[in-house]
CSV table of C-alpha atoms in Angstrom, one decimal:
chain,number,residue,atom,x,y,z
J,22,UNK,CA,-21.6,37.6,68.6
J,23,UNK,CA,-22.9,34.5,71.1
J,24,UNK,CA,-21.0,34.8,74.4
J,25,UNK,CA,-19.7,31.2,74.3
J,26,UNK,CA,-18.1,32.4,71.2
J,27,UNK,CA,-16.1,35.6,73.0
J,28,UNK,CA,-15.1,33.1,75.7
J,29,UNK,CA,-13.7,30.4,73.0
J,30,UNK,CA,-12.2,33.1,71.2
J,31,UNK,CA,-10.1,34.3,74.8
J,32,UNK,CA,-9.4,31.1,75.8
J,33,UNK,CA,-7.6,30.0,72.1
J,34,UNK,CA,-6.0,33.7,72.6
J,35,UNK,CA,-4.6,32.7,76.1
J,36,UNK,CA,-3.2,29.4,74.3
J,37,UNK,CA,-2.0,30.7,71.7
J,38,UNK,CA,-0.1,33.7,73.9
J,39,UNK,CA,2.0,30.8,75.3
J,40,UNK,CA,2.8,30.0,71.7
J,41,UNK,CA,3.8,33.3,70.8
J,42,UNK,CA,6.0,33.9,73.6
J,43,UNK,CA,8.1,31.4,72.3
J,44,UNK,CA,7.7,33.0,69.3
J,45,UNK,CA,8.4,36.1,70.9
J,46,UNK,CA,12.1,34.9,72.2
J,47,UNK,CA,12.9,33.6,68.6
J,48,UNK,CA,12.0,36.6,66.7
J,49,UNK,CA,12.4,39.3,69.1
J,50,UNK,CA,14.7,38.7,71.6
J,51,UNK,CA,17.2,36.0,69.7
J,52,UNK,CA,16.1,38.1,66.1
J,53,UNK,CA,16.1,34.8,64.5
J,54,UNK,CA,13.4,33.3,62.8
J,55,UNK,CA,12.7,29.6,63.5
J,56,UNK,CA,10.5,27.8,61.5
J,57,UNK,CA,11.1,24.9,63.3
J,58,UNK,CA,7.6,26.2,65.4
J,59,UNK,CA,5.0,24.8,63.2
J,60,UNK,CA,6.7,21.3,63.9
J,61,UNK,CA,7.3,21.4,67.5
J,62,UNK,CA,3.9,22.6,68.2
J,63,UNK,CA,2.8,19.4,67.3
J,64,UNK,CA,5.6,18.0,68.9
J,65,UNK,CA,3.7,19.3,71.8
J,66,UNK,CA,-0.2,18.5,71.1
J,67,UNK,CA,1.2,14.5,70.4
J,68,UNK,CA,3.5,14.2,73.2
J,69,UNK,CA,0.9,15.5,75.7
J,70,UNK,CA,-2.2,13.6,73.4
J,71,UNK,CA,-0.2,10.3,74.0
J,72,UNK,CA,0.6,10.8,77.8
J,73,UNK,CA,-3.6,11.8,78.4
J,74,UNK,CA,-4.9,8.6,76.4
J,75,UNK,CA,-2.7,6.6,79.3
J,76,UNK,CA,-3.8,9.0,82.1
J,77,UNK,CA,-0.8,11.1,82.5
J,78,UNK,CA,-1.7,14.3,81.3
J,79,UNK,CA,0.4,16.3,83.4
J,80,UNK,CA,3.4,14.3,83.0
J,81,UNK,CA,2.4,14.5,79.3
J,82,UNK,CA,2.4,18.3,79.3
J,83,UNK,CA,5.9,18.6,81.3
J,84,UNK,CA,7.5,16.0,78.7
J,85,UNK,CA,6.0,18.0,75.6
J,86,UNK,CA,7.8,20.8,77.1
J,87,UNK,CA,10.6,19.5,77.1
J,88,UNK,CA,10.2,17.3,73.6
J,89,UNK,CA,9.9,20.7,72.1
J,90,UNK,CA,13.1,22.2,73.9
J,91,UNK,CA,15.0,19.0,72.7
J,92,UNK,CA,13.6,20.0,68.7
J,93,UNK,CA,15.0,23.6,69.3
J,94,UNK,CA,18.3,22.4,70.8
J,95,UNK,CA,18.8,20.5,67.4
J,96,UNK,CA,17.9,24.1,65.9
J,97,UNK,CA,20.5,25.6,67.8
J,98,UNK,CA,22.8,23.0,67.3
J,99,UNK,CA,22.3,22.7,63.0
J,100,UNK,CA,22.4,26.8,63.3
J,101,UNK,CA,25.9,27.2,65.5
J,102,UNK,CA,27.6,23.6,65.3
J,103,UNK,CA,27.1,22.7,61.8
J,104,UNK,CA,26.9,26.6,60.5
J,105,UNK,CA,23.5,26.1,58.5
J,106,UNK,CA,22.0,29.1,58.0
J,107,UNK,CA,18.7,29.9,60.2
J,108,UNK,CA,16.1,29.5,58.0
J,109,UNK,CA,17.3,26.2,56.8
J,110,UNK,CA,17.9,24.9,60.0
J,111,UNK,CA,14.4,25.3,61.0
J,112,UNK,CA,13.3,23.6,57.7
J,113,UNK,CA,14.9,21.0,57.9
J,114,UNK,CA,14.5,20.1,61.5
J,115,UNK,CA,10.5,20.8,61.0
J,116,UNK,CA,10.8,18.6,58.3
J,117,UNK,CA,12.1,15.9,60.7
J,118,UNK,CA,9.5,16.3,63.3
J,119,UNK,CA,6.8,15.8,60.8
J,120,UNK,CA,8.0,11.8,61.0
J,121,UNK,CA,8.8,12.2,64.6
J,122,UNK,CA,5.2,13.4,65.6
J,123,UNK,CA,3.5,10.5,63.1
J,124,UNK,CA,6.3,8.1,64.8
J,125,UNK,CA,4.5,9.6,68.4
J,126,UNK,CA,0.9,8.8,67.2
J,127,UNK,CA,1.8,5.6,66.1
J,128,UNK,CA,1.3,6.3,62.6
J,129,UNK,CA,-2.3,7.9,63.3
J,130,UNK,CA,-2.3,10.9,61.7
J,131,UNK,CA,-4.8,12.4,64.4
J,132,UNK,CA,-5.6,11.1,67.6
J,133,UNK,CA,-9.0,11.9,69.6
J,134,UNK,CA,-8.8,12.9,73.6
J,135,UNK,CA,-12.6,12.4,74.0
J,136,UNK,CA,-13.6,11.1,77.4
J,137,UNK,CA,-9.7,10.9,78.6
J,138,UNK,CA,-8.7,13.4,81.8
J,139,UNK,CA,-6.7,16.3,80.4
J,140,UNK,CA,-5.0,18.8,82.9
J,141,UNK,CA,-8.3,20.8,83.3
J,142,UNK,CA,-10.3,17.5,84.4
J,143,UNK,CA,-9.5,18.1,88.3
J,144,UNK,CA,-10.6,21.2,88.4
J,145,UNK,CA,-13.8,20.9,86.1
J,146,UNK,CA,-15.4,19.2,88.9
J,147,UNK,CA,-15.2,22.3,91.1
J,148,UNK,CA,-15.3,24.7,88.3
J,149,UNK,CA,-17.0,23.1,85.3
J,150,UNK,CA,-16.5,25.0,82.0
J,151,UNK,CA,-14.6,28.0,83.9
J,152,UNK,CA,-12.1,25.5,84.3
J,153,UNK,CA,-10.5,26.0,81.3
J,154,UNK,CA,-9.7,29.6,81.1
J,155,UNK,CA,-9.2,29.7,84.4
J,156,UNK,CA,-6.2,27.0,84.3
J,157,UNK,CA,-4.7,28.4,81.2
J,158,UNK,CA,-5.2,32.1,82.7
J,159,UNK,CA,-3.5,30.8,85.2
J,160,UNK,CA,-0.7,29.1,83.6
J,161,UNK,CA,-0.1,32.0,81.6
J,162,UNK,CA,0.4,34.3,84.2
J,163,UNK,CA,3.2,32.1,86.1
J,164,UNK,CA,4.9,31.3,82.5
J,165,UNK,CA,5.2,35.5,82.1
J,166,UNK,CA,5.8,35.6,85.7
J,167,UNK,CA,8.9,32.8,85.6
J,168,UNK,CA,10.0,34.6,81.9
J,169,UNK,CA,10.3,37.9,83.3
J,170,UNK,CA,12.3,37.5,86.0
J,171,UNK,CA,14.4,34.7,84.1
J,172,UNK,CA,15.4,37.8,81.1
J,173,UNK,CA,16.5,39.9,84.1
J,174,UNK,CA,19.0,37.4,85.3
J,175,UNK,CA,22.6,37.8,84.1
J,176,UNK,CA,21.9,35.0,82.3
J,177,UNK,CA,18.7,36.4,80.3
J,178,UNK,CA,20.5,39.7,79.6
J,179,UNK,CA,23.3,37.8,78.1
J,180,UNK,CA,20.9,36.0,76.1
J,181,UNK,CA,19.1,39.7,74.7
J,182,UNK,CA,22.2,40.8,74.3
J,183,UNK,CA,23.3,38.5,71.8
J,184,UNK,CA,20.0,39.2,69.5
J,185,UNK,CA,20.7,42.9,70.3
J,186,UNK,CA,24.6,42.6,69.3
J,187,UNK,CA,26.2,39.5,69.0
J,188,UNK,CA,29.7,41.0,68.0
J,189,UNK,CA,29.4,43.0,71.6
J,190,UNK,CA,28.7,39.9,73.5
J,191,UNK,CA,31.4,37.8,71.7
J,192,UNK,CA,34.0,40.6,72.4
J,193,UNK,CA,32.8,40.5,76.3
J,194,UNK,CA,34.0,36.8,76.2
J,195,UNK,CA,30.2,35.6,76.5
J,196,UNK,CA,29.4,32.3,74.5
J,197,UNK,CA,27.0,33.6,71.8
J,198,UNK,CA,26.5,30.1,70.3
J,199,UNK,CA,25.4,28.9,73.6
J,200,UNK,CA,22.9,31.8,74.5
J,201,UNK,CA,21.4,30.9,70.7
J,202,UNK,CA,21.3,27.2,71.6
J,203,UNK,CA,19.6,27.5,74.8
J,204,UNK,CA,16.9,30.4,73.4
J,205,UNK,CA,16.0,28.8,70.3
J,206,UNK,CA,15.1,25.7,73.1
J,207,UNK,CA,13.3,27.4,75.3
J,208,UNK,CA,11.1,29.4,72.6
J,209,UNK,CA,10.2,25.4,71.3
J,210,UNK,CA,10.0,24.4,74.7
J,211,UNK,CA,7.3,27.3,75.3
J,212,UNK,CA,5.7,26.6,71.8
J,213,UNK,CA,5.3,22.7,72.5
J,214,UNK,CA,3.4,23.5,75.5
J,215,UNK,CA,1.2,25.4,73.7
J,216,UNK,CA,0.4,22.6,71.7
J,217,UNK,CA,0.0,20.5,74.7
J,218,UNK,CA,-2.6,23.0,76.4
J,219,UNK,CA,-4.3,23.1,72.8
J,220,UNK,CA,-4.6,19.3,72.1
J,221,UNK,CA,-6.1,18.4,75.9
J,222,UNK,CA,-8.6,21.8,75.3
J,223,UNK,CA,-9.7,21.2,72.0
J,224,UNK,CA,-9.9,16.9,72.7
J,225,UNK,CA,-7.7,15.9,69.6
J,226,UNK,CA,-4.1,15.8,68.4
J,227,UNK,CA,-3.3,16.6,64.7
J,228,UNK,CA,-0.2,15.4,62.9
J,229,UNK,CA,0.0,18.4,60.5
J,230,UNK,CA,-2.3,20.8,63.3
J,231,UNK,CA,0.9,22.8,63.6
J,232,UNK,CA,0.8,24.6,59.8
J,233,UNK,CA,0.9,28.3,60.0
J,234,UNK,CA,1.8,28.1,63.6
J,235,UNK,CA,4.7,30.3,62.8
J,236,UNK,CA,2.0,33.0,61.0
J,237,UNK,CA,0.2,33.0,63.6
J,238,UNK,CA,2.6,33.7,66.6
J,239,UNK,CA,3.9,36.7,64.8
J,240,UNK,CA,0.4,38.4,63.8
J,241,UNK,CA,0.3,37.9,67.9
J,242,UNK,CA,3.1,40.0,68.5
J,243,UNK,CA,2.6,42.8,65.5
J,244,UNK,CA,-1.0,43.3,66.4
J,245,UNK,CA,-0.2,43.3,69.9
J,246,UNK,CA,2.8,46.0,69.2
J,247,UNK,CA,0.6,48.0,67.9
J,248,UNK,CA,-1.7,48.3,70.5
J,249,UNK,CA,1.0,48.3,72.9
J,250,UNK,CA,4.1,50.3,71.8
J,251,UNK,CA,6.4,51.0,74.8
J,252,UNK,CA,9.4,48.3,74.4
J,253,UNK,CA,10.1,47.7,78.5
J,254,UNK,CA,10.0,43.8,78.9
J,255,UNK,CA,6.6,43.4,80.8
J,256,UNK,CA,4.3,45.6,78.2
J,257,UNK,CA,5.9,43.8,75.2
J,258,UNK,CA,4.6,40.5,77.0
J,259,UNK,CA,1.3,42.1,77.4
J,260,UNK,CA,1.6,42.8,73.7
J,261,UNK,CA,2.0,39.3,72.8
J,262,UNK,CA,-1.1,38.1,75.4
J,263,UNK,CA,-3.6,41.4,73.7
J,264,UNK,CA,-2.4,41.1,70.2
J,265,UNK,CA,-3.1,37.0,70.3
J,266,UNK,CA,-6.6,37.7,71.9
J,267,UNK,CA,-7.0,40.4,69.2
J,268,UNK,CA,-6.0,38.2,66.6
J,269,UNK,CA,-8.0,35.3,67.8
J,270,UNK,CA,-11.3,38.4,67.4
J,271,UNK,CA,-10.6,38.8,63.9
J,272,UNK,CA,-10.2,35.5,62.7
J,273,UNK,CA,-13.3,34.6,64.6
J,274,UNK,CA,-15.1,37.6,63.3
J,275,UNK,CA,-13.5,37.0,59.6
J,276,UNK,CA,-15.3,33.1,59.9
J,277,UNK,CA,-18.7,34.5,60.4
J,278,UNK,CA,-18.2,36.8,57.9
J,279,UNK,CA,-18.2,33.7,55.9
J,280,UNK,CA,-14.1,33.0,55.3
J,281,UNK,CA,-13.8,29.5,55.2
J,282,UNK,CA,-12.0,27.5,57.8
J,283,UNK,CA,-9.6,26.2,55.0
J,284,UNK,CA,-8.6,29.9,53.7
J,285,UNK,CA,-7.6,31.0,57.5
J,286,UNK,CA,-4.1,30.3,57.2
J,287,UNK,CA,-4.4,32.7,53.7
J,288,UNK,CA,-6.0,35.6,55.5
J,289,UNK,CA,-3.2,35.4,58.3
J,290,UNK,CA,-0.5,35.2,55.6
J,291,UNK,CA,-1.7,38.3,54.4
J,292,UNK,CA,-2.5,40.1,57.8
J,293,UNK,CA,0.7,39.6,58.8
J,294,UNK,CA,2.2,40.9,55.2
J,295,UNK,CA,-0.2,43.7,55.2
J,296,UNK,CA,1.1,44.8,59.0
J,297,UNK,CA,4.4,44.4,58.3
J,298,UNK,CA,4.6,46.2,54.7
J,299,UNK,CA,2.3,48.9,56.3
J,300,UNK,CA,4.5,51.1,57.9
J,301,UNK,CA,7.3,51.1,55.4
J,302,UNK,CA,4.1,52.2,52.5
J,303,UNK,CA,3.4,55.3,55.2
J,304,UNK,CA,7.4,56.2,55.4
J,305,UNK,CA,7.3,55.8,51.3
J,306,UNK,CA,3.9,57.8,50.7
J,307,UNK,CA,5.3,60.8,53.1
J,308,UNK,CA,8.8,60.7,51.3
J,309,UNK,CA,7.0,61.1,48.6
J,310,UNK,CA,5.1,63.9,49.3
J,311,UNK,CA,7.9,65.9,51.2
């Protein structure tokens, strides 16, 4: 394996870690799975795509941030207002965004970056192609930074606590419905940038580039929890950085195996099924054997 390949393969890890730490609050901390990912991670990649073809690509990353905390407050707000069940609610609102991000394109259904400055443009001149994992290494590091010291607040243990056991934290007079709200917001928030670092590094936005986004945040954290298996809050974000890295190996090393590009959402679908199912097959096989 060429080196520029290892370093491509880090650098979509690193990007896609920031993805699956909002995937990460969703599923692991809220327990809730939200499909409304795969939409607002293009929420993020056209938001930030649009702001970078007018020479704002920082702006354009700060407002993809929040453009994808504003698609997980309507989440939150379908899932605790309006009492639609979680899975729905995530449906339907990705379903919404799908017109939202063409409506952000202007109807283009991709949208190229080439020759426009993207966030990693100022320091490219001093760093040149280090820039890039440099910036998103960087990035990465203050977003686990901010997030870890934000869950330790009063405020983030009341928001664990509610995935942990919402009856507890209704009965300690603490507004569960909010703590869901504002969770299910900031994991789209986090996934939306994502897609923002991911459009200005790979040059392009893609109206339906956020298919499987979902798949792949959780592979990220199941092959990261099982590399890493201590469940304090700093090694299960290190789990989520190593298992996207790890993930990012194996799809790299499944493509020049000869996969095709278009079956990679396939073999994801069924790493993640095959990791999950796993363990259960073990406890069955040895129950059956005892």
């Amino acid at each position: 394996m060429a080196l520029s390949t290892i370093q491509d393969a880090v650098i979509l890890g690193m990007i896609f870690s920031i993805m699956s730490l909002g995937v990460f609050i969703s599923f692991r901390v809220l327990n809730i799975p939200d499909l409304t990912i795969d939409g607002s991670f293009t929420t993020g990649c056209a938001v930030s795509a649009v702001f970078a073809m007018n020479a704002h690509p920082f702006i354009g990353t700060l407002m993809a941030f929040l453009a994808g905390g504003l698609a997980g407050l309507v989440t939150g707000l379908l899932q605790t207002k309006c009492k639609v069940q979680s899975l729905l609610a995530g449906i339907l609102t990705m379903t919404a965004l799908y017109s939202v991000n063409l409506k952000i394109l202007n109807g283009m259904p991709n949208v190229s970056l080439f020759g426009k400055k993207t966030i990693f443009t100022p320091l490219e001149a001093v760093l040149g192609d280090h820039a890039y994992g440099v910036m998103i290494a960087g990035l990465l590091i203050l977003l686990i930074l901010l997030l870890y010291l934000f869950l330790k607040t009063q405020l983030g243990m009341s928001l664990r606590a509610t995935g942990d056991n919402e009856a507890m934290v209704r009965a300690s007079s603490i507004n569960s419905d909010l703590m869901k709200i504002m969770g299910i917001a900031l994991a789209n928030a986090l996934v939306a940038l994502g897609g923002a670092v991911f459009a200005q590094n790979q040059g392009f936005a893609d109206v339906s580039g956020g298919i499987g986004m979902m798949v792949v945040g959780l592979a990220s954290i199941i092959v990261g929890e099982a590399f890493i298996r201590r469940k304090t809050l700093g090694f299960q974000f290190a789990a989520v950085v190593v298992g996207a890295i790890v993930y990012r190996f194996i799809l790299t090393v499944a493509l020049q195996l000869g996969i095709g590009a278009s079956d990679l959402n396939l073999f994801s679908a069924a790493l993640v099924a095959l990791a999950i199912s796993l363990p259960h097959l073990k406890k069955r096989r040895r129950g059956s054997h005892a």
